[in-house]
Amino acid sequence: MKTSLLALSLSALVATAAMPALAQSDTIETERHDVQLHTITDGLENPWGMTFISNTEVLVTERPGHLRRVSLDGTVSEPLSGVPAVDARNQGGLLDVAVDPDFANNSYIYISYAEPNPDNDKENSTAVARAKLDGNALTDVEVIFQQYPKYESTGHFGSRLVFSPEGHLYITLGDRQTRKDASQELDTHIGKTVRIWPDGSVPEDNPFVNKDGALPEIWSYGNRNVQGAALHPETKELWASEHGPRGGDEINIIRAGNNYGWPDASYGINYDGSILTEHTHLEGAEQPHYYWVPSIATAGIMFYTGDKFPEWQGDLFVGALRDRHVARLDLEGERVMHEETLLKGDIEQRVRAITQGPDGYIYLLTDDPDGRLVQVKPAND
Amino acid sequence: MKTSLLALSLSALVATAAMPALAQSDTIETERHDVQLHTITDGLENPWGMTFISNTEVLVTERPGHLRRVSLDGTVSEPLSGVPAVDARNQGGLLDVAVDPDFANNSYIYISYAEPNPDNDKENSTAVARAKLDGNALTDVEVIFQQYPKYESTGHFGSRLVFSPEGHLYITLGDRQTRKDASQELDTHIGKTVRIWPDGSVPEDNPFVNKDGALPEIWSYGNRNVQGAALHPETKELWASEHGPRGGDEINIIRAGNNYGWPDASYGINYDGSILTEHTHLEGAEQPHYYWVPSIATAGIMFYTGDKFPEWQGDLFVGALRDRHVARLDLEGERVMHEETLLKGDIEQRVRAITQGPDGYIYLLTDDPDGRLVQVKPAND
Ligand SMILES: [Ca+2]
Ligand SMILES: [Ca+2]
Ligand SMILES: [Ca+2]
Ligand SMILES: [Ca+2]
């Protein structure tokens, strides 16, 4: 009897020790809500993507190639087994993660990553795998998409995964940094967004399925490096953030068959300060819905629809790498009425991903060797 | 012979002395154009409104009550005679000026001003007079509009004058600072924009002509203090800038019969920092097209349509009092894609008015006891 009580106490003690106390910020004032930041964990290595798999647990990717389960109490699992090999040089590695719309029944998750070329270790491209999540293991791993062609570059992988209401999977891609002209050519997946079914098959109504020489997965083209994507809560259209060159970060509404202009039209300039293109407009191409000069280095995006921050409902939140903040675009329908710079100086790490939890709080991933999962709550909640 | 040559030389000398050399700024880089500022004159006392009357001459109001002709060579006339008495306390005085669409034939100009109540020298309201411009005199002066009622206040006069393509005159008004609730009531001109014919008569199709108890001049209501207005070059609709309280400066597209929400809905807060209203939305009222928090103190606005700054065509320029700059809203149709802060630190005086000259250059008035008319040109033009 005494022994088992002691054992119980010890095990409670151990459990407590495994859950670090959540660091909590002072109250931060914003235009419409006072908030506090709660650091769920700061033990993540360059986390890049996340998705909730229950009310209290998040799957998180780490760019070097690990996938972990993170509980909101701060517990971080060992790396899950079964993750494919990734090319983790520079911007490459394990990138986004999403759950199947029917995850509760089929246990499918999807991961995007820089997939090495087995025949040439300098080459890679963005790929997407589907797998079943079984405890701390991925099983039945199946590659459902490979960006064509593989290419010698360690930059501009794009890589957000978003499901449409009909169950299509959107995959955002990049121009591989030194292949920008291919963004205007329909015979590659470079500088594109694509739309597939979750088994890798091509929807019959994709915009270029009947076009000779065009890859049928293509949904849009002329995209430079799309590292944020989300469905608009009302229109259900795909919105995306796109890294510009120095200046010219964009928000676009990504519609079937559209050309978003890169590299022939841009509001950006080259990193050396020279004019990239004199053209901000290109005949037949879409203007950005909204853009930044200078760049904020746009990453993950999220529409807020919860009840914890009523004044933020319907607004678009954009993670920013450069100034380590979150931009709030106050939307009236699709119209940007105002931009607020949130949390600048409060996060101190690059904001790579942002999502709304089942609890209505907002969650951020910071891309850092000591990267964090941060919960944004109303002050004194 | 010698005498007359001397006389000629002397008169040339005098003419030169009367034209101060134009002060020219260094080249100023902006996102799309390098510009230079040329100070036409710095000899204006709190100028407020301007309108070109020829390719080389501008009519300029000075708030203390003077109207002057200013040539682009820097010559400033004596005050014109015939200007009505104005109540020049605080924000009041002689405010905007506009020319008739048929000015070349009828010589009509229009001025807005704080008109004293002859029976109570503490009271005033915004009035508009029409007159013929005859050299340095106004003749046939006729008051065509008086904001009802006169009120004891020296603030929030609104006062921009804009003609519609059909020849209506829009007059923007203010809430008189301490009468904000009247902005929602249709039996006063407080917190409204109005639309009249240039002779003061009421257009039959004004939105409230058949509404009992409503003043028939009213075009829109719920407007706090509209100190900037211009017609969109494509849609020909009236766009207006509106001073918010601390935060909540707005751009609105002013359409017939619309309610713009003031004071029941606002993105601003009171000057003491307290919340003004919890409501950013009001049932039946329009959201702003665009807004600023914190306020930039919006003044005159202009759409650019000239050929001197091709990359700025179609964009909306907003004079700002607080930070002494000009905001450029990069428009794609009506959509704001981006805001650029122009000339901050370069002007050093509050930008009260902005207009495009017949020459395609941009002209600014700075509201200062040593106020300037400034010409914005491409660098090295
Ligand atoms: Ca683009
Ligand atoms: Ca909103
Ligand atoms: Ca309003
Ligand atoms: Ca433009």
CSV table of C-alpha atoms in Angstrom, one decimal, chain A residues 31-32 266-269 275 277-281 287-294 311 328 330-332 334-339, chain B residues 31-32 266-269 275 277-281 287-294 311 328 330-332 334-339:
chain,number,residue,atom,x,y,z
A,31,GLU,CA,-5.5,47.9,-32.0
A,32,ARG,CA,-8.5,45.7,-31.2
A,266,SER,CA,6.9,42.4,-60.2
A,267,TYR,CA,7.0,45.2,-57.7
A,268,GLY,CA,10.3,44.0,-56.4
A,269,ILE,CA,13.9,44.9,-57.1
A,275,ILE,CA,15.6,47.2,-61.1
A,277,THR,CA,11.9,44.4,-64.3
A,278,GLU,CA,10.5,47.8,-65.3
A,279,HIS,CA,7.1,46.0,-65.5
A,280,THR,CA,4.6,45.9,-62.7
A,281,HIS,CA,1.9,44.9,-65.2
A,287,GLN,CA,-2.1,42.0,-60.3
A,288,PRO,CA,-1.4,41.1,-56.7
A,289,HIS,CA,-4.3,41.4,-54.4
A,290,TYR,CA,-2.0,43.2,-52.0
A,291,TYR,CA,1.8,43.7,-51.9
A,292,TRP,CA,4.6,44.8,-49.7
A,293,VAL,CA,7.6,47.0,-50.5
A,294,PRO,CA,10.0,46.5,-48.9
A,311,GLU,CA,-12.7,41.7,-33.7
A,328,ARG,CA,-3.0,41.5,-39.9
A,330,ASP,CA,-8.2,43.8,-41.9
A,331,LEU,CA,-10.6,42.4,-44.6
A,332,GLU,CA,-14.1,43.4,-45.5
A,334,GLU,CA,-12.0,40.3,-49.9
A,335,ARG,CA,-11.0,44.0,-49.6
A,336,VAL,CA,-8.0,44.9,-47.6
A,337,MET,CA,-9.0,48.0,-45.5
A,338,HIS,CA,-6.0,48.2,-43.3
A,339,GLU,CA,-2.8,46.5,-42.3
B,31,GLU,CA,9.5,53.1,-55.1
B,32,ARG,CA,8.7,53.8,-58.8
B,266,SER,CA,-15.2,53.9,-36.0
B,267,TYR,CA,-11.7,52.4,-35.9
B,268,GLY,CA,-10.5,55.3,-33.8
B,269,ILE,CA,-10.1,55.9,-30.1
B,275,ILE,CA,-12.2,53.5,-26.4
B,277,THR,CA,-16.9,53.1,-29.5
B,278,GLU,CA,-16.6,49.4,-29.3
B,279,HIS,CA,-18.2,49.2,-32.7
B,280,THR,CA,-16.2,49.1,-35.9
B,281,HIS,CA,-19.4,48.0,-37.7
B,287,GLN,CA,-17.2,50.2,-43.9
B,288,PRO,CA,-14.3,52.5,-44.9
B,289,HIS,CA,-12.7,51.6,-48.2
B,290,TYR,CA,-9.4,52.0,-46.5
B,291,TYR,CA,-8.3,53.3,-43.0
B,292,TRP,CA,-5.3,54.3,-40.9
B,293,VAL,CA,-4.5,53.5,-37.3
B,294,PRO,CA,-2.9,55.6,-36.0
B,311,GLU,CA,3.9,54.4,-62.8
B,328,ARG,CA,0.3,56.9,-52.2
B,330,ASP,CA,-1.5,52.0,-55.3
B,331,LEU,CA,-4.9,51.2,-56.9
B,332,GLU,CA,-5.8,48.5,-59.3
B,334,GLU,CA,-10.8,50.6,-56.8
B,335,ARG,CA,-8.7,48.0,-54.9
B,336,VAL,CA,-5.9,49.3,-52.7
B,337,MET,CA,-2.9,47.0,-53.3
B,338,HIS,CA,-0.3,48.8,-51.4
B,339,GLU,CA,0.4,52.0,-49.5
